[in-house]
Amino acid sequence: MATSSVSKGCFVFKPDFKKRKISVPIEDYFNNEKVQSEDSKLRFETYHLLWQRIKSETEELQKKLNENLFDNLVDFLQKSHSEFQKNSRNWACQLKLREIPTAALILGVNVTDHDLIFRSLTETLQNNVTPYVVSVQAKDCPDVKHFLQKLTSHLMDCCVERKFNEEKSVKTLKRTNYSMDSLASWYATVTQVNETEYSERKRTSSSQWPAPPVVLILSDMESFSTKVLQDFISISSQHLHEFPLVLIFGIATSPVIIHRLLPHAISSLLYIELFQSLSCKEHLTVILDKVLLTAQFPFKISKKALQVLTNIFLYHDFSIQNFIKGLKLSLLEHLYSQPLSVLCCDLPEAKKRVHSLSVHQCENIRRLPSFRRYVEKQPSEKQVALLTNETFLKKETQSLLEDLHVYHINYFLVLRCLHNFTSSLPKYPLGRQIRELYCTCLEQKIWDSEEYASAVQLLRMLAKDELTNILQKCIEVLNSSTEKQLGNTAQKIKDFLAQFQNLDADSKEDEDACGSEAKGLQKTDLYHLQKSLLEMKESRRTKKQTKFEMLRENVVNFMDSLVRDYLLPPESQPLHEVVYFSAAHTLREHLNAAPRIALHTALNNPGYYLKNEALKSEEGCIPNTAPDICIAYKLHLECGRLINLVDWSEAFATVVTAAEKMDASSTASGEESEIIHARFIRAVSELELLGFIKPTKQKTDHVARLTWGGC
């Protein structure tokens, strides 16, 4: 429908309910023009199920990681007004209660994760401490009036048990101005509890108080105005005996910010206790350990893709939520672009799906580089069967998928054992974190690297206590696996431990031998002393290894054999493309955006984004059909540091009027010149908004260019 009006207006078009909404089938979302596959719906369902499992696992992990912090906060809040509850008439106690209990929660610079933490904290406090939990942000509180208004409105939304008192108090608050006096009277009305109600509630929920506190969370404390915080704290401290307020400051930088924002007269009204959350790097380590470094989830990420995700985390935002979104994007891209990702599921289900593979999917298996390398190593008869017989191919595919699953179980067990051996070595030749060791193992055969050789050399110098502790950790790693693999590896490590424990008697013999050598040096004659020293030096060169040194050598050789047998790179395994996502460039394009490159491409070649063939031009030419901002951008690239606006405007008019073949300075009418001038001003304003130019005081009719070079 079209409308025409002289003045501005609002036109409402009622929807036609007779027209039914056309629903798009689910499989259409996974239809890839470049990849022909008939399993698009099944791949979409596989993605949905896999992501739900990964999402629930990550949420549970984050909940466990924050559990200790939340428990400490709950204890602090429960004890904050306990003395006042017992001795409310004590004058000294009332003076002490002028200090507002304040929890300074240090969360780190990963600001994008703070909302999730505060939502979980609010839910925990409402379930264990008080129903009156309010969270406010600095953008909603420009002054004290709006602060109290926001606090009051959020308190009205809190869930309380006495609905009648709540409705009555709401009406009272609506009639009065927002102030701390009105909040105190509202709180007194809502928290009126007789003995029967209190005893009944005490039987059902012992953690609830008869008069619970009001918890106010300032999620971005650094962003609040200093005057607003000072006034609110000063007012609240005067009403603390009738309005039990507890503050929680969300701090991203350092607790010193409290004393920078608040003078001593105001900070002395706060009883501050610090609470430190776990480092975001520890969160990342746990998520990698439980999601990627396990055979529980069939989906895996290659070395380059994992480096893209970890580099964005370590060098950009430290955000666990963004890292999880990167995992989600990786899973989505893998199941969208790889037709054989339909087999990226649990092993029993994957074996069932192999039976229903079509002829086209069997050809996709034969085209895989890893499968082609596997076929080349087989005898000629088996090669013919794999390339011609689909039934035999499906049976072999099932066997290879099972081998891939066993490979991952053994791989991660040996990886953790190797990490226990190398994580405490000097200078960390193979990395301090397990993710660093994992990336090295993904890239190459780790035993061929110089870092591994130096690590083995250091392992041959470990003391007995260090070795026994490491072997004990390896036994715990092997026992933690539900699927028993690696043969009798655990038993061999236990035997090594037993042998180390039997070395105490031998160590005493070595000490006696050393003592006898020392006695041999007690000769006062210089000639005999020199002779004895030379004999000892020669004997040390040719002496045999002690039992401990031999046993330590056996342990290091045993670990080296495990590494060479089980830590082969994933590229060596047939059908690894089914479960491994390797398109790191796709992740980089979506997650690590380069805005300058995108802006330069859009302004220099608008046809790339607008999909318009008419906008394409030869290099160095400026098409007059391009948008005005593109014409102005290309013209400004030809200028130096200062751009003359008059010359720029004339060049712009020349390009714009090239289609009519007229001279903009002489033949164009006055009205057309004004329109072209207005278009030029708008284009220049847009370039200034994008940050390409800025006004300059050096010359009034010039602007300064802010960018140089191409992209």
XYZ file of C-alpha atoms in Angstrom, residues 27-694:
668
model
C 16.114 -28.540 6.619
C 16.100 -25.401 4.439
C 18.261 -23.626 7.009
C 21.054 -26.129 6.381
C 20.756 -26.242 2.596
C 24.145 -25.171 1.317
C 24.401 -24.198 -2.350
C 28.064 -25.231 -2.484
C 27.557 -28.572 -0.721
C 25.024 -31.052 -2.031
C 23.567 -33.134 0.784
C 20.250 -34.809 1.436
C 20.813 -34.951 5.210
C 20.299 -31.252 5.975
C 17.441 -31.845 8.418
C 19.338 -34.583 10.259
C 22.437 -32.385 10.469
C 20.365 -29.560 11.911
C 18.893 -31.891 14.540
C 22.387 -33.184 15.324
C 23.618 -29.630 15.809
C 20.676 -28.819 18.091
C 21.176 -31.885 20.299
C 24.952 -31.473 20.508
C 24.712 -27.804 21.385
C 22.111 -28.428 24.095
C 24.480 -30.930 25.717
C 27.466 -28.571 25.504
C 25.404 -25.627 26.755
C 24.066 -27.505 29.775
C 27.573 -28.730 30.598
C 29.096 -25.236 30.445
C 26.288 -23.753 32.555
C 26.766 -26.427 35.183
C 30.517 -25.849 35.208
C 30.127 -22.096 35.673
C 27.615 -22.677 38.443
C 30.078 -24.923 40.294
C 32.934 -22.462 39.797
C 30.903 -19.608 41.342
C 29.454 -21.770 44.126
C 32.202 -21.024 46.655
C 32.003 -17.269 45.990
C 28.221 -17.251 46.386
C 28.414 -19.259 49.629
C 30.802 -16.711 51.129
C 28.499 -13.874 50.098
C 25.491 -15.623 51.633
C 27.357 -16.067 54.932
C 28.357 -12.405 54.933
C 24.799 -11.237 54.315
C 23.294 -13.531 56.924
C 25.700 -12.228 59.585
C 25.460 -8.569 58.573
C 22.460 -7.695 60.790
C 22.461 -10.582 63.240
C 23.703 -8.386 66.098
C 21.005 -5.827 65.429
C 18.351 -8.539 65.427
C 19.492 -9.648 68.899
C 20.343 -6.252 70.442
C 18.255 -3.762 68.502
C 17.712 -1.591 71.605
C 21.406 -1.348 72.396
C 22.603 2.208 71.731
C 26.171 1.095 70.904
C 24.845 -1.451 68.488
C 22.741 1.197 66.786
C 25.804 3.392 66.390
C 27.690 0.488 64.879
C 24.821 -0.184 62.520
C 25.284 3.208 60.925
C 27.932 1.394 58.900
C 26.253 -0.168 55.868
C 27.463 -3.747 55.245
C 29.111 -3.677 51.825
C 30.461 -6.556 49.783
C 33.056 -5.440 47.229
C 32.870 -8.134 44.550
C 35.990 -8.130 42.332
C 34.934 -9.759 39.060
C 37.682 -8.774 36.623
C 37.690 -6.973 33.300
C 35.464 -9.502 31.511
C 32.493 -7.128 31.731
C 30.364 -9.075 29.248
C 30.190 -11.988 31.724
C 29.096 -9.894 34.692
C 25.383 -9.908 33.819
C 25.248 -13.696 33.978
C 27.089 -13.725 37.312
C 24.747 -11.161 38.838
C 21.671 -13.014 37.592
C 22.916 -16.194 39.253
C 23.827 -14.258 42.407
C 20.369 -12.659 42.563
C 18.702 -16.051 42.265
C 20.951 -17.514 44.983
C 20.283 -14.652 47.401
C 16.536 -14.786 46.833
C 16.512 -18.515 47.560
C 18.757 -18.404 50.640
C 18.754 -14.956 52.227
C 16.040 -12.478 51.316
C 13.394 -11.913 48.653
C 14.335 -8.230 48.469
C 17.255 -8.233 46.014
C 17.547 -5.260 43.654
C 20.095 -4.634 40.915
C 20.548 -1.160 39.415
C 22.894 0.271 36.791
C 24.560 3.665 36.539
C 22.774 4.631 33.319
C 19.414 4.497 35.155
C 20.555 6.640 38.101
C 21.719 10.097 36.957
C 20.677 11.618 40.304
C 19.436 10.547 43.740
C 15.770 11.016 42.790
C 16.007 8.545 39.926
C 18.131 6.269 42.120
C 15.397 6.046 44.776
C 12.727 5.737 42.103
C 14.534 2.812 40.498
C 15.120 1.162 43.866
C 11.461 1.549 44.809
C 10.112 0.229 41.510
C 12.376 -2.833 41.660
C 11.376 -3.524 45.263
C 7.765 -3.503 44.174
C 8.558 -6.299 41.740
C 10.188 -8.475 44.390
C 8.279 -11.546 45.433
C 6.910 -11.322 49.021
C 4.626 -13.690 50.851
C 2.067 -11.231 52.205
C 0.189 -10.032 49.133
C -2.285 -7.925 51.094
C 0.409 -5.927 52.807
C 2.260 -5.588 49.531
C -0.725 -4.104 47.695
C -1.394 -1.759 50.602
C 2.219 -0.618 50.692
C 2.314 -0.083 46.933
C -0.681 2.236 47.119
C 0.978 4.124 49.973
C 4.204 4.540 48.025
C 2.391 5.748 44.929
C 0.765 8.523 46.896
C 4.032 9.761 48.384
C 7.278 11.008 46.948
C 10.192 8.648 46.531
C 12.305 8.999 49.651
C 14.069 6.842 52.202
C 11.349 7.609 54.767
C 8.674 6.173 52.502
C 10.847 3.114 51.797
C 11.369 2.583 55.525
C 7.620 2.767 56.215
C 6.955 0.394 53.308
C 9.523 -2.047 54.674
C 7.965 -1.886 58.157
C 4.537 -2.624 56.683
C 5.679 -5.521 54.555
C 7.831 -7.236 57.177
C 5.225 -7.278 59.954
C 5.198 -10.885 61.090
C 3.437 -12.330 64.078
C 4.801 -15.225 66.099
C 2.653 -17.836 64.357
C 3.808 -16.854 60.860
C 7.435 -16.711 61.961
C 7.412 -20.116 63.627
C 5.701 -21.661 60.601
C 8.232 -20.143 58.213
C 11.103 -21.181 60.464
C 10.050 -24.808 60.149
C 9.860 -24.622 56.362
C 12.889 -22.443 55.617
C 15.373 -21.869 58.386
C 17.518 -19.555 56.257
C 14.818 -16.869 55.992
C 14.821 -14.134 58.603
C 11.770 -12.546 60.260
C 12.963 -9.180 58.939
C 15.242 -9.902 55.978
C 17.618 -7.234 54.684
C 17.307 -5.355 51.421
C 20.220 -6.218 49.137
C 21.140 -3.560 46.586
C 23.532 -4.638 43.809
C 25.441 -1.914 41.958
C 26.644 -4.031 39.039
C 28.873 -1.306 37.511
C 30.041 0.639 40.537
C 32.823 2.454 38.619
C 30.262 4.073 36.301
C 28.163 5.713 39.036
C 28.392 9.432 39.637
C 30.420 10.289 42.733
C 27.809 12.735 44.031
C 24.960 10.263 43.576
C 26.803 7.545 45.512
C 27.793 9.932 48.294
C 24.280 11.281 48.787
C 22.647 7.855 48.684
C 25.100 6.309 51.177
C 24.781 9.280 53.530
C 20.967 9.107 53.487
C 20.830 5.316 53.796
C 23.138 5.235 56.825
C 20.697 7.467 58.736
C 17.819 5.016 58.142
C 19.755 1.786 58.565
C 18.098 0.943 61.897
C 14.677 0.845 60.192
C 15.677 -0.062 56.645
C 18.387 -2.797 56.798
C 20.293 -2.178 53.590
C 23.197 -4.257 52.313
C 25.273 -3.078 49.339
C 27.092 -5.222 46.801
C 29.559 -3.372 44.596
C 30.427 -4.988 41.278
C 34.023 -3.924 40.567
C 35.861 -4.719 37.342
C 39.201 -3.049 38.084
C 40.444 -2.774 41.680
C 38.922 -2.177 45.154
C 40.927 1.069 45.311
C 38.196 2.587 43.118
C 35.920 2.740 46.190
C 38.232 5.178 47.967
C 38.797 7.133 44.765
C 35.073 7.698 44.261
C 34.146 8.175 47.918
C 35.865 10.504 50.412
C 36.781 9.252 53.860
C 33.683 10.785 55.452
C 31.477 8.629 53.215
C 33.593 5.474 53.008
C 33.699 5.393 56.827
C 29.939 4.764 56.706
C 30.576 1.461 54.913
C 31.626 -1.830 56.476
C 33.488 -3.212 53.451
C 34.512 -6.819 52.922
C 36.294 -7.955 49.757
C 35.259 -10.984 47.704
C 37.406 -12.174 44.792
C 35.940 -14.288 42.013
C 37.948 -16.933 40.218
C 40.148 -15.799 37.362
C 38.561 -15.965 33.925
C 41.610 -17.974 32.790
C 40.714 -20.651 35.326
C 37.179 -20.688 33.927
C 38.600 -21.158 30.432
C 40.834 -24.026 31.579
C 37.915 -25.856 33.184
C 35.655 -25.427 30.147
C 38.360 -26.650 27.767
C 39.075 -29.601 30.046
C 35.445 -30.692 30.351
C 34.171 -29.863 26.847
C 37.028 -30.236 24.352
C 39.602 -32.416 26.124
C 37.220 -35.313 26.540
C 35.674 -38.071 24.462
C 32.257 -37.289 25.952
C 31.473 -34.871 23.120
C 32.283 -36.063 19.585
C 32.821 -32.545 18.215
C 36.456 -31.373 18.157
C 38.343 -28.261 16.984
C 41.594 -28.123 15.059
C 44.664 -26.282 16.262
C 44.218 -23.115 14.193
C 40.521 -22.759 15.043
C 41.253 -23.249 18.736
C 44.019 -20.639 18.569
C 41.596 -18.125 17.035
C 39.152 -18.629 19.927
C 41.831 -18.512 22.638
C 43.573 -15.471 21.112
C 40.302 -13.539 21.044
C 39.789 -14.519 24.671
C 43.316 -13.691 25.872
C 43.960 -10.536 23.834
C 40.519 -8.933 23.466
C 37.809 -9.478 26.068
C 38.556 -12.328 28.546
C 34.899 -13.244 28.104
C 33.864 -16.829 28.755
C 30.453 -16.159 27.213
C 32.037 -14.987 23.964
C 34.300 -18.048 23.969
C 31.243 -20.289 24.324
C 29.584 -18.393 21.479
C 32.683 -19.105 19.406
C 32.273 -22.812 20.185
C 28.660 -22.585 19.108
C 29.617 -20.901 15.848
C 32.274 -23.558 15.222
C 29.758 -26.356 15.735
C 27.214 -24.623 13.514
C 29.700 -24.010 10.703
C 31.007 -27.571 10.877
C 27.582 -29.177 10.605
C 26.544 -26.695 7.921
C 29.562 -26.977 5.631
C 30.555 -30.643 6.076
C 28.002 -33.149 4.649
C 29.577 -36.055 6.546
C 29.124 -34.220 9.863
C 25.891 -36.188 10.083
C 28.177 -38.825 11.660
C 29.416 -36.331 14.290
C 27.412 -37.876 17.111
C 27.786 -40.567 19.749
C 29.366 -43.786 18.504
C 26.258 -46.060 18.710
C 24.152 -43.513 16.837
C 26.894 -42.912 14.259
C 27.059 -46.649 13.495
C 23.306 -46.706 12.893
C 23.519 -43.716 10.564
C 26.256 -45.361 8.501
C 23.757 -48.027 7.381
C 21.467 -45.356 5.888
C 24.170 -43.452 3.989
C 23.282 -42.781 0.372
C 25.450 -43.429 -2.659
C 26.389 -39.744 -2.775
C 27.467 -39.789 0.884
C 29.580 -42.895 0.255
C 31.338 -40.981 -2.503
C 31.918 -38.121 -0.045
C 33.662 -40.586 2.277
C 35.897 -41.775 -0.567
C 36.826 -38.151 -1.361
C 38.099 -37.428 2.154
C 41.904 -36.931 2.102
C 42.391 -38.987 5.266
C 40.353 -41.872 3.856
C 42.274 -41.775 0.585
C 45.556 -42.030 2.493
C 44.109 -44.961 4.427
C 43.076 -46.727 1.218
C 46.529 -46.277 -0.295
C 48.083 -48.202 2.605
C 45.757 -51.200 2.200
C 46.321 -54.292 0.037
C 45.142 -54.091 -3.566
C 42.128 -56.378 -3.027
C 40.900 -54.289 -0.101
C 41.445 -51.095 -2.091
C 39.150 -52.349 -4.861
C 36.495 -53.351 -2.327
C 36.599 -49.973 -0.567
C 36.282 -48.069 -3.844
C 33.589 -50.216 -5.476
C 31.619 -52.109 -2.813
C 29.360 -49.843 -0.747
C 28.445 -52.548 1.783
C 32.098 -53.214 2.524
C 32.734 -49.457 2.694
C 30.015 -49.000 5.330
C 31.412 -51.818 7.482
C 34.885 -50.337 7.239
C 33.498 -46.885 8.075
C 31.923 -48.252 11.257
C 35.236 -49.822 12.236
C 37.114 -46.572 11.557
C 34.642 -44.538 13.615
C 35.107 -46.930 16.518
C 38.887 -46.653 16.168
C 38.567 -42.847 16.155
C 36.551 -42.956 19.374
C 39.135 -45.202 21.089
C 41.893 -42.929 19.770
C 40.328 -39.908 21.491
C 39.939 -41.764 24.811
C 43.591 -42.813 24.837
C 44.743 -39.462 23.461
C 43.274 -37.343 26.253
C 44.390 -39.740 28.999
C 48.013 -39.677 27.810
C 47.782 -35.913 27.240
C 46.814 -35.345 30.876
C 49.563 -37.660 32.086
C 52.144 -35.824 29.977
C 50.868 -32.510 31.320
C 51.392 -33.766 34.882
C 55.001 -34.576 33.983
C 55.815 -31.283 32.215
C 53.675 -28.626 33.953
C 56.145 -28.220 36.837
C 59.385 -28.205 34.841
C 61.600 -25.080 34.887
C 60.705 -22.523 32.205
C 57.766 -24.738 31.088
C 59.192 -26.019 27.748
C 55.800 -27.523 26.753
C 53.666 -24.815 28.317
C 52.164 -24.271 31.737
C 48.522 -24.727 30.700
C 47.169 -27.924 29.221
C 45.683 -25.979 26.289
C 49.223 -25.013 25.202
C 50.316 -28.651 25.266
C 47.128 -29.645 23.417
C 47.764 -27.132 20.615
C 51.322 -28.419 20.239
C 50.110 -32.009 19.988
C 47.443 -31.031 17.438
C 49.984 -29.371 15.203
C 52.704 -32.006 14.849
C 54.303 -35.107 16.295
C 55.334 -33.640 19.577
C 58.348 -35.937 20.028
C 59.979 -34.314 16.992
C 60.056 -30.862 18.592
C 63.000 -29.341 20.434
C 60.767 -28.412 23.368
C 59.886 -32.049 23.948
C 63.562 -33.065 23.856
C 64.450 -30.447 26.483
C 61.485 -31.553 28.618
C 62.627 -35.195 28.535
C 66.124 -34.094 29.492
C 64.731 -32.235 32.506
C 62.564 -35.206 33.469
C 65.738 -37.323 33.771
C 66.857 -34.963 36.543
C 63.753 -35.103 38.755
C 64.013 -36.086 42.393
C 62.286 -39.079 43.919
C 59.548 -37.100 45.690
C 58.668 -35.205 42.514
C 58.466 -38.395 40.469
C 56.288 -40.212 42.997
C 53.867 -37.267 43.182
C 53.612 -37.152 39.383
C 53.017 -40.891 39.125
C 50.327 -40.661 41.774
C 48.554 -37.945 39.744
C 48.785 -40.125 36.617
C 47.121 -43.000 38.474
C 44.286 -40.655 39.497
C 43.880 -39.565 35.864
C 43.696 -43.148 34.617
C 41.290 -44.200 37.379
C 38.988 -41.242 36.652
C 38.201 -42.590 33.187
C 34.980 -44.581 32.998
C 36.206 -46.463 29.918
C 39.227 -48.610 30.718
C 41.765 -48.191 27.938
C 45.563 -48.102 27.580
C 45.864 -51.782 28.526
C 47.868 -52.363 31.699
C 49.317 -48.844 31.851
C 47.807 -48.097 35.262
C 49.245 -51.308 36.701
C 52.718 -50.508 35.347
C 52.641 -47.086 36.961
C 51.600 -48.677 40.267
C 54.550 -51.058 39.964
C 56.871 -48.091 39.449
C 55.496 -46.480 42.592
C 56.059 -49.657 44.579
C 59.648 -49.847 43.338
C 60.280 -46.251 44.384
C 58.987 -47.028 47.855
C 61.423 -49.962 48.140
C 64.444 -47.758 47.475
C 64.814 -46.538 51.079
C 67.135 -49.355 52.085
C 69.256 -48.866 48.977
C 69.549 -45.164 49.673
C 71.069 -45.963 53.079
C 73.693 -48.149 51.383
C 74.556 -45.296 49.036
C 74.971 -42.990 52.007
C 77.371 -45.496 53.646
C 79.391 -45.685 50.435
C 79.602 -41.922 50.294
C 80.746 -41.963 53.934
C 83.538 -44.440 53.175
C 84.694 -42.213 50.329
C 84.782 -39.285 52.692
C 86.883 -41.304 55.139
C 89.344 -42.017 52.343
C 89.941 -38.287 52.026
C 91.122 -37.879 55.594
C 94.798 -38.240 54.624
C 96.988 -35.275 55.411
C 99.645 -36.043 52.769
C 99.174 -33.767 49.749
C 100.327 -36.408 47.249
C 97.930 -39.058 48.537
C 95.118 -36.510 48.713
C 95.625 -35.501 45.069
C 95.790 -39.152 44.050
C 92.569 -39.965 45.894
C 90.732 -37.065 44.239
C 91.845 -38.209 40.767
C 90.708 -41.764 41.499
C 87.303 -40.541 42.699
C 86.894 -38.381 39.592
C 87.734 -41.307 37.345
C 85.386 -43.632 39.224
C 82.508 -41.189 38.858
C 82.978 -41.207 35.103
C 82.850 -44.968 34.871
C 80.617 -45.820 37.836
C 77.309 -47.548 37.259
C 73.940 -45.868 37.698
C 72.224 -46.250 41.032
C 68.964 -48.115 41.317
C 67.058 -44.851 41.595
C 68.632 -43.473 38.425
C 67.868 -46.672 36.551
C 64.283 -46.652 37.770
C 63.877 -42.966 36.875
C 65.216 -43.713 33.390
C 62.681 -46.525 33.017
C 59.828 -44.232 34.037
C 60.841 -41.529 31.537
C 61.257 -44.097 28.744
C 57.869 -45.585 29.556
C 56.214 -42.166 29.375
C 58.020 -41.442 26.111
C 56.699 -44.676 24.604
C 53.146 -43.753 25.626
C 53.507 -40.366 23.952
C 54.807 -41.873 20.712
C 52.059 -44.509 20.645
C 48.999 -42.444 21.547
C 49.682 -38.737 20.903
C 49.629 -38.932 17.131
C 48.175 -35.815 15.423
C 44.467 -36.060 14.512
C 45.319 -35.672 10.806
C 46.848 -39.159 10.946
C 43.476 -40.723 11.798
C 41.078 -41.768 9.001
C 37.741 -39.879 8.941
C 38.985 -37.174 11.302
C 37.261 -34.596 9.056
C 33.909 -35.919 10.291
C 34.388 -34.572 13.825
C 37.113 -31.890 13.501
C 36.306 -28.303 12.527
C 39.268 -26.658 10.797
C 37.888 -23.543 9.026
C 39.774 -21.028 11.174
C 39.364 -18.269 8.573
C 35.571 -18.486 8.953
C 35.838 -17.934 12.698
C 38.240 -15.056 12.158
C 35.873 -13.340 9.718
C 32.879 -13.626 12.040
C 34.472 -13.093 15.449
C 37.606 -11.003 14.883
C 36.146 -8.237 12.777
C 38.321 -5.710 10.936
C 36.072 -2.619 10.648
C 38.549 -0.529 8.679
C 38.877 -3.181 5.972
C 35.092 -3.540 5.782
C 34.577 0.236 5.544
C 37.251 0.620 2.895
C 35.744 -2.210 0.844
C 32.231 -0.802 1.140
C 33.218 2.756 0.222
C 35.779 1.882 -2.427
C 33.745 -0.916 -4.031
C 30.045 -0.506 -3.128
C 29.015 -3.154 -5.627
C 30.625 -5.811 -3.396
C 27.965 -5.324 -0.726
C 25.071 -3.941 -2.781
C 25.376 -6.752 -5.367
C 24.933 -4.237 -8.181
C 26.856 -4.826 -11.406
C 26.327 -1.193 -12.503
C 28.469 0.040 -9.600
C 31.530 -1.900 -10.738
C 34.196 0.232 -12.388
C 37.778 0.026 -13.502
C 40.530 0.663 -11.001
C 41.166 4.387 -10.559
C 37.770 5.440 -11.991
C 34.921 6.975 -9.995
C 31.457 5.948 -11.298
C 28.842 8.674 -11.087
C 26.172 6.078 -10.214
C 27.843 5.259 -6.885
C 26.386 6.585 -3.605
C 27.442 10.108 -2.692
C 29.568 9.006 0.270
C 31.510 6.615 -1.990
C 32.242 9.407 -4.478
C 33.375 11.752 -1.700
C 35.512 8.978 -0.142
C 37.321 8.193 -3.403
C 37.966 11.883 -4.030
C 39.390 12.387 -0.543
C 41.843 9.518 -1.099
C 43.526 11.678 -3.787
C 44.174 14.549 -1.352
C 46.913 15.195 1.146
C 46.761 15.949 4.869
C 44.569 19.041 4.417
C 41.616 18.982 2.012
C 40.229 22.163 0.459
C 36.450 21.968 0.765
C 35.878 24.209 -2.299
C 38.029 22.052 -4.577
C 36.499 18.919 -3.080
C 32.975 20.255 -3.710
C 33.756 21.159 -7.337
C 35.255 17.727 -8.000
C 32.197 16.105 -6.430
C 29.843 18.159 -8.612
C 31.860 17.256 -11.704
C 31.520 13.527 -11.034
C 27.828 13.720 -10.122
C 26.855 15.731 -13.219
C 28.924 13.578 -15.581
C 25.818 11.624 -16.629
C 24.101 14.760 -17.930
C 27.341 15.879 -19.671
C 27.147 19.362 -18.251
C 29.611 21.646 -16.557
C 28.482 21.986 -12.975
C 30.088 25.424 -12.560
C 28.543 27.071 -15.606
C 25.498 25.351 -17.135
C 23.806 23.813 -14.119
C 20.784 25.690 -12.816
C 20.760 27.272 -9.391
C 18.346 24.730 -7.946
C 20.428 21.795 -9.174
C 23.588 23.367 -7.771
C 21.958 23.708 -4.355
C 20.876 20.049 -4.420
C 24.368 18.914 -5.386
C 25.851 21.136 -2.685
C 23.475 19.667 -0.067
C 24.400 16.136 -1.155
C 28.083 17.012 -0.809
C 27.602 18.442 2.697
C 25.765 15.302 3.744
C 28.497 13.030 2.356
C 31.200 15.048 4.140
C 29.237 14.881 7.412
C 28.970 11.100 7.098
C 32.709 10.793 6.484
C 33.348 12.914 9.564
C 31.032 10.674 11.586
C 32.956 7.604 10.414
C 36.229 9.207 11.490
C 37.905 9.819 8.122
C 38.148 13.615 8.426
C 37.870 16.311 11.084
